[in-house]
PDB file of C-alpha atoms in Angstrom:
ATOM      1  CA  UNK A  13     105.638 119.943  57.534  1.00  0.00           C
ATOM      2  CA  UNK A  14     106.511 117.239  54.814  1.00  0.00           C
ATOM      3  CA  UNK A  15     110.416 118.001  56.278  1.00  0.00           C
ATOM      4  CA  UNK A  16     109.546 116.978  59.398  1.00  0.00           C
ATOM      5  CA  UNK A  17     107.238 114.222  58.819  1.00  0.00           C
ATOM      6  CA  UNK A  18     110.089 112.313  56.088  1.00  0.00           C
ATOM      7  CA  UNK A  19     112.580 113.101  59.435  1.00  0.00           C
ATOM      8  CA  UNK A  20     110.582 111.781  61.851  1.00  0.00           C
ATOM      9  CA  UNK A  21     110.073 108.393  59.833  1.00  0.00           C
ATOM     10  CA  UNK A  22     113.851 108.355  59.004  1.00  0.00           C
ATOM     11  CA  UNK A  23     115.197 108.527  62.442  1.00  0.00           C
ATOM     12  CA  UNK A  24     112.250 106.137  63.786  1.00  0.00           C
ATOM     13  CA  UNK A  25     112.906 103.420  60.956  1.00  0.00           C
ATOM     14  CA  UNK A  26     117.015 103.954  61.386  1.00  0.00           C
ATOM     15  CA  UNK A  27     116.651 103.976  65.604  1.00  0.00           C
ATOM     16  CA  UNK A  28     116.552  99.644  64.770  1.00  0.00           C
ATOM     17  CA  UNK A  29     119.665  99.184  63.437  1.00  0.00           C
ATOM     18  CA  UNK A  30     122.316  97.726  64.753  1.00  0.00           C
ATOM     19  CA  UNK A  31     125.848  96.955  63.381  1.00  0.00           C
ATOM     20  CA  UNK A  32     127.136  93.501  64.092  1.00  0.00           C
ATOM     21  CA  UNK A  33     130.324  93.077  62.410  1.00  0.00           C
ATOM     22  CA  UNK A  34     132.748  95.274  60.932  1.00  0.00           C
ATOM     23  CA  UNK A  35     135.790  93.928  59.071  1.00  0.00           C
ATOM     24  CA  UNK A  36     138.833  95.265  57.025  1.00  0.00           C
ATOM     25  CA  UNK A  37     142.489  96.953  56.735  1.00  0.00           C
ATOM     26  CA  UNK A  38     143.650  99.695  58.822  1.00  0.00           C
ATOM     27  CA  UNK A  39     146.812 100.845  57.845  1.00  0.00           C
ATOM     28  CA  UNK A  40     148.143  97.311  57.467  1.00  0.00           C
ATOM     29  CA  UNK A  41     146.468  96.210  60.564  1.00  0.00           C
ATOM     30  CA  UNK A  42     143.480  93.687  60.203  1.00  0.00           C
ATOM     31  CA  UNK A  43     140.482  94.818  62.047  1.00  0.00           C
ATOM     32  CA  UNK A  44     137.663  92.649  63.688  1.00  0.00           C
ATOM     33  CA  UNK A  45     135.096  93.514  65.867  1.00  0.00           C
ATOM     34  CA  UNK A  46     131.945  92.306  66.321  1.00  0.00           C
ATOM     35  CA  UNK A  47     128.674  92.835  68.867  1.00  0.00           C
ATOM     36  CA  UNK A  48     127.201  89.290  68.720  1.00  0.00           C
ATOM     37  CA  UNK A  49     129.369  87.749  71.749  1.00  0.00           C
ATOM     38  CA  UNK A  50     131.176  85.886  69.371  1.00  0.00           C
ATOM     39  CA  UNK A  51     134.748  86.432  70.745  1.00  0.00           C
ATOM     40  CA  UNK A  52     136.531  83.308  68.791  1.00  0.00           C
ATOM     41  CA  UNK A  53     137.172  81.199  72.182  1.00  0.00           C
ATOM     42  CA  UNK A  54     134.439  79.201  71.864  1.00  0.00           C
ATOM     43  CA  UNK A  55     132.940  79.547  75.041  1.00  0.00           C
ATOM     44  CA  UNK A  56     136.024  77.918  76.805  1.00  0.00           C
ATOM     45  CA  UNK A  57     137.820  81.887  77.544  1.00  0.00           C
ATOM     46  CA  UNK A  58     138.661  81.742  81.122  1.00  0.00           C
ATOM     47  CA  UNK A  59     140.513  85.450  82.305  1.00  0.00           C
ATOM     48  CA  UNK A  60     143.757  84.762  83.915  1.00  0.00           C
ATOM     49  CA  UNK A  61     142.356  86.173  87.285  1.00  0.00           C
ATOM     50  CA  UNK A  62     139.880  83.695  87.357  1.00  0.00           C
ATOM     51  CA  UNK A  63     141.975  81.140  86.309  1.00  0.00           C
ATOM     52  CA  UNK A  64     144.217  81.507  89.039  1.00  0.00           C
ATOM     53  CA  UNK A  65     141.933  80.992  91.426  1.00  0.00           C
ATOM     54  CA  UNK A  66     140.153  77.531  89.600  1.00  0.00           C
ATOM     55  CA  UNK A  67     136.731  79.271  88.914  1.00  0.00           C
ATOM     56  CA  UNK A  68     136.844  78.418  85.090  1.00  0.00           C
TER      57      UNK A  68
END
């Protein structure tokens, strides 16, 4: 019972987190990703699509 009351609690407090940014080295190749909508473009990213047709 104590097994599945220390489980219960573990997966309930855990079921919050969230990762936000992972950085590092893969295999000589620098890795960034990130879940905050921080892309690096400051807000001024326009896809080439919409580019084309003047929308940005």
């Amino acid at each position: 019972m104590k097994l599945l009351l220390i489980l219960s609690t573990s997966i309930l407090l855990l079921s919050g987190c969230q990762l936000t940014r992972v950085e590092g080295t893969i295999d000589d190749v620098e890795v960034k990703a990130t879940t905050n909508g921080d892309d690096g473009h400051n807000g001024k990213f326009c896809p080439p699509g919409q580019a084309k047709k003047g929308n940005c």
